[in-house]
PDB file of C-alpha atoms in Angstrom:
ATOM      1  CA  UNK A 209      44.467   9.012 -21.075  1.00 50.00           C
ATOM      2  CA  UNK A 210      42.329   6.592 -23.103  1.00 51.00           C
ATOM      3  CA  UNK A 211      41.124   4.646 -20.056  1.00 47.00           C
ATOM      4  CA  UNK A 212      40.249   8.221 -17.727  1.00 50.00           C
ATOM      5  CA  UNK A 213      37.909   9.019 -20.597  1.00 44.00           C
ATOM      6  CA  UNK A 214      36.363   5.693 -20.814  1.00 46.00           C
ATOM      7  CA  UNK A 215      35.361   5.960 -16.902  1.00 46.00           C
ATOM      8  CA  UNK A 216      34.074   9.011 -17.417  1.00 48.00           C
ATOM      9  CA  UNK A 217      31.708   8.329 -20.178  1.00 47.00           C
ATOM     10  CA  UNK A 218      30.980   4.869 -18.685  1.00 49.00           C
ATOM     11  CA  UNK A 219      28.803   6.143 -15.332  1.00 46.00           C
ATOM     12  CA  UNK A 220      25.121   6.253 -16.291  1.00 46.00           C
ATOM     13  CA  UNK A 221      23.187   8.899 -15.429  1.00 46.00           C
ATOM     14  CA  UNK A 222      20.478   9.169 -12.275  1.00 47.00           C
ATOM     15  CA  UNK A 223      17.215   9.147 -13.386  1.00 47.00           C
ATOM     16  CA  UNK A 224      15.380  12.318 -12.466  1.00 46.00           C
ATOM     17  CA  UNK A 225      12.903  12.161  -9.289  1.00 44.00           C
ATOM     18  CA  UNK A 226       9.321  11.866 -10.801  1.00 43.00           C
ATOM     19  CA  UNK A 227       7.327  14.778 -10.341  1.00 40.00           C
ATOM     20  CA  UNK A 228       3.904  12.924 -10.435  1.00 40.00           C
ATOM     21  CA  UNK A 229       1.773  13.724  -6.804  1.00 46.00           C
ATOM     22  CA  UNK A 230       2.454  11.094  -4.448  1.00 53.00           C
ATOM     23  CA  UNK A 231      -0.963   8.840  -4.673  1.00 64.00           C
ATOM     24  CA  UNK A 232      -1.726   7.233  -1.199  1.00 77.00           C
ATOM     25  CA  UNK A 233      -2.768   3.710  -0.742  1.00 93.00           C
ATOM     26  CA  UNK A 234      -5.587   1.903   1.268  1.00 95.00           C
ATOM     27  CA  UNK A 235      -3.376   1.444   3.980  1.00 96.00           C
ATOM     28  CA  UNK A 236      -2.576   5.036   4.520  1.00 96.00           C
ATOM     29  CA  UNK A 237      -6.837   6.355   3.449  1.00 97.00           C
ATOM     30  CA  UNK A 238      -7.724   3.477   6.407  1.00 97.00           C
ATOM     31  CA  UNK A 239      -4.954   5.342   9.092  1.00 97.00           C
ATOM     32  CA  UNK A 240      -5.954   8.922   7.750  1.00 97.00           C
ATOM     33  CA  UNK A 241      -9.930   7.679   8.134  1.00 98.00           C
ATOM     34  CA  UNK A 242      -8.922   6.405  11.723  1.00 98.00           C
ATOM     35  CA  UNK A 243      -7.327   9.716  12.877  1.00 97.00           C
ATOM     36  CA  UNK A 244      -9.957  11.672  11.351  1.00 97.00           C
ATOM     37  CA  UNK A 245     -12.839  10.318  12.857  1.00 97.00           C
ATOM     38  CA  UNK A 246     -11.344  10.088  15.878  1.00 97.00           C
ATOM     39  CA  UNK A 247     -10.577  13.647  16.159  1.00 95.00           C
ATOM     40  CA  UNK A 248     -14.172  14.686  15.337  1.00 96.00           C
ATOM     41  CA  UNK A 249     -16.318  12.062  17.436  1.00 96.00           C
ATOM     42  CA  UNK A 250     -14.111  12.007  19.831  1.00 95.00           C
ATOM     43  CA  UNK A 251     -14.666   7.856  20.260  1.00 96.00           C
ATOM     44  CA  UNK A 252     -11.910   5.157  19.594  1.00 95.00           C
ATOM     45  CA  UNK A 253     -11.779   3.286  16.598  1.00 97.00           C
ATOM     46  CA  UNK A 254     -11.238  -0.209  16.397  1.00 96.00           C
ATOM     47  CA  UNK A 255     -10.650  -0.769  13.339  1.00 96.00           C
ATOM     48  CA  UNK A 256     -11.595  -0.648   9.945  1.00 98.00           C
ATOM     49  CA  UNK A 257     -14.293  -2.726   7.428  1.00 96.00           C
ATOM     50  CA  UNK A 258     -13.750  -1.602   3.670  1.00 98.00           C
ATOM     51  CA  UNK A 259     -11.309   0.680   1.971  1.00 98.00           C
ATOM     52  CA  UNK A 260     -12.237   1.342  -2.089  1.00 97.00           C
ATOM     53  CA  UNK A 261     -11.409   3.811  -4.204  1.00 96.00           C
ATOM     54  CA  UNK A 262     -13.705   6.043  -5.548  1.00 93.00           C
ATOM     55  CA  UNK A 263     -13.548   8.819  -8.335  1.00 91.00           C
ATOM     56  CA  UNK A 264     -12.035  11.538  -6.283  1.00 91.00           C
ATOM     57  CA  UNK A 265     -10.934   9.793  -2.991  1.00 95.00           C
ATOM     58  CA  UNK A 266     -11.311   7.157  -0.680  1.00 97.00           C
ATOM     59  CA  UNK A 267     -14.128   5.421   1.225  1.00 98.00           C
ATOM     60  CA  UNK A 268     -13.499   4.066   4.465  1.00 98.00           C
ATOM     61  CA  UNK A 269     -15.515   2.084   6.916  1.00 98.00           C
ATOM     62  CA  UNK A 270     -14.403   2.633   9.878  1.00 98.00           C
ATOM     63  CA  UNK A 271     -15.271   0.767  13.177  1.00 97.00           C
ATOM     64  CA  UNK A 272     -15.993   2.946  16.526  1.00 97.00           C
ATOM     65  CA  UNK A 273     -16.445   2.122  20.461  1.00 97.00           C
ATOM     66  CA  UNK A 274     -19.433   4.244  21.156  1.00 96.00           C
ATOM     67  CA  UNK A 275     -20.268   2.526  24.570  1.00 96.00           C
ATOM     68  CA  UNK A 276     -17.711   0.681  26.549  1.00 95.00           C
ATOM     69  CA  UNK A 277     -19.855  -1.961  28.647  1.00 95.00           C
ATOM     70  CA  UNK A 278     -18.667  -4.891  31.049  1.00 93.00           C
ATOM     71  CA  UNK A 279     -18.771  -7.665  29.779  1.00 93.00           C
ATOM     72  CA  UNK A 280     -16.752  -6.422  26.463  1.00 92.00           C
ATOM     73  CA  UNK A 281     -19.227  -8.787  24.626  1.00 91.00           C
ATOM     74  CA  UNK A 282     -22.342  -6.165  25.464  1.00 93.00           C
ATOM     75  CA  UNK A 283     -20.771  -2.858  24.251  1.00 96.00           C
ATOM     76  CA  UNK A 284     -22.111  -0.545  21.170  1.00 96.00           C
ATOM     77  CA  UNK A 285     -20.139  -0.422  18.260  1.00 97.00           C
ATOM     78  CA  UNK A 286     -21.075   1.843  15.383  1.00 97.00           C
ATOM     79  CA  UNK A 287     -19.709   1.186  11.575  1.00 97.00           C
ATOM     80  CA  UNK A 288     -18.952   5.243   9.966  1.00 98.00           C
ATOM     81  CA  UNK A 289     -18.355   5.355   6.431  1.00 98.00           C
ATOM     82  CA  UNK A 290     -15.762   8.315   5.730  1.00 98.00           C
ATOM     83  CA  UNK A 291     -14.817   9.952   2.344  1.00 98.00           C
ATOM     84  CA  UNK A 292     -11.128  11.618   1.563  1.00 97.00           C
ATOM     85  CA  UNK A 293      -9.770  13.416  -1.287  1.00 95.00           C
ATOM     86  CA  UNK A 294      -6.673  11.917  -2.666  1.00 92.00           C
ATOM     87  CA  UNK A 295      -4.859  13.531  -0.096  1.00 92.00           C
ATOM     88  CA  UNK A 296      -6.099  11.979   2.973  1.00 93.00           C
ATOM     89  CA  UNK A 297      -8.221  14.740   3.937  1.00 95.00           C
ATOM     90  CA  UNK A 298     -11.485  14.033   5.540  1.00 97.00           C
ATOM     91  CA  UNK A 299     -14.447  15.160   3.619  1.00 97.00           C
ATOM     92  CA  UNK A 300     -17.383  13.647   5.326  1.00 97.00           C
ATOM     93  CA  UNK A 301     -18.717  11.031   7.377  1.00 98.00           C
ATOM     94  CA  UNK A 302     -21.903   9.366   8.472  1.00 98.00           C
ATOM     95  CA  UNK A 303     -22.865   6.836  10.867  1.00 98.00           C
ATOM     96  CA  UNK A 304     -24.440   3.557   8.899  1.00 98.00           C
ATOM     97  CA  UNK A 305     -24.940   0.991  11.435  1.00 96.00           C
ATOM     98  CA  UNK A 306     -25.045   0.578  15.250  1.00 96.00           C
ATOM     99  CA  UNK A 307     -24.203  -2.830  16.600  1.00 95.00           C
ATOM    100  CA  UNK A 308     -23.716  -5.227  20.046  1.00 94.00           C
ATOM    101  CA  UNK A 309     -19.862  -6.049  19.604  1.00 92.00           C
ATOM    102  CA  UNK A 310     -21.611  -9.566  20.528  1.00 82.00           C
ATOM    103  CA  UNK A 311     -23.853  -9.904  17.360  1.00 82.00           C
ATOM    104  CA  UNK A 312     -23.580 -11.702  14.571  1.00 72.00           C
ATOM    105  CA  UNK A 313     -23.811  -9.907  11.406  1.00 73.00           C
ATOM    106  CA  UNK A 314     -27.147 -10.577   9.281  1.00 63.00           C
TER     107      UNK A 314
END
């Protein structure tokens, strides 16, 4: 009887599940940014520049085809810096810098 009531009391408890709000990452701001702005300018991305973290969100630079051109080297990219909330939802955006996918940066 002893050794029933010892196995009992030996299992620990589970830890309750955390209640804080999920916090997303850079990785998940840069794929929400991507589908975003994709959905709204209706160009491709190719990819991103900068994640940070601001006060009340994320900031994402985000790279876009604008003008697909042959050869690849002569196309327009444009750099779009886009702003969530914590969530992933996309606040605002605004176009910052056009570019030949060619050129050097200055």
């Amino acid at each position: 009887m002893a050794e029933k009531t010892r196995a009992r009391t030996g299992h620990a408890k589970k830890a309750a599940p955390s209640r804080r709000p999920s916090r997303q990452g850079p990785e998940q701001a840069a794929r929400a940014a991507c589908r975003g702005l994709e959905g709204l300018i209706g160009h491709r991305t190719e990819g991103v520049s900068a994640v940070r973290r601001g006060e009340h969100g994320w900031h994402v630079v985000v790279d876009v085809l604008e003008v697909p051109r042959i050869p690849d080297t002569t196309s327009l990219l444009a750099s779009y810096e886009v702003q969530l909330d914590e969530g992933g939802e996309l606040l605002e955006y605004s176009r910052v810098r056009r570019y030949r996918r060619g050129a050097a940066d200055e």
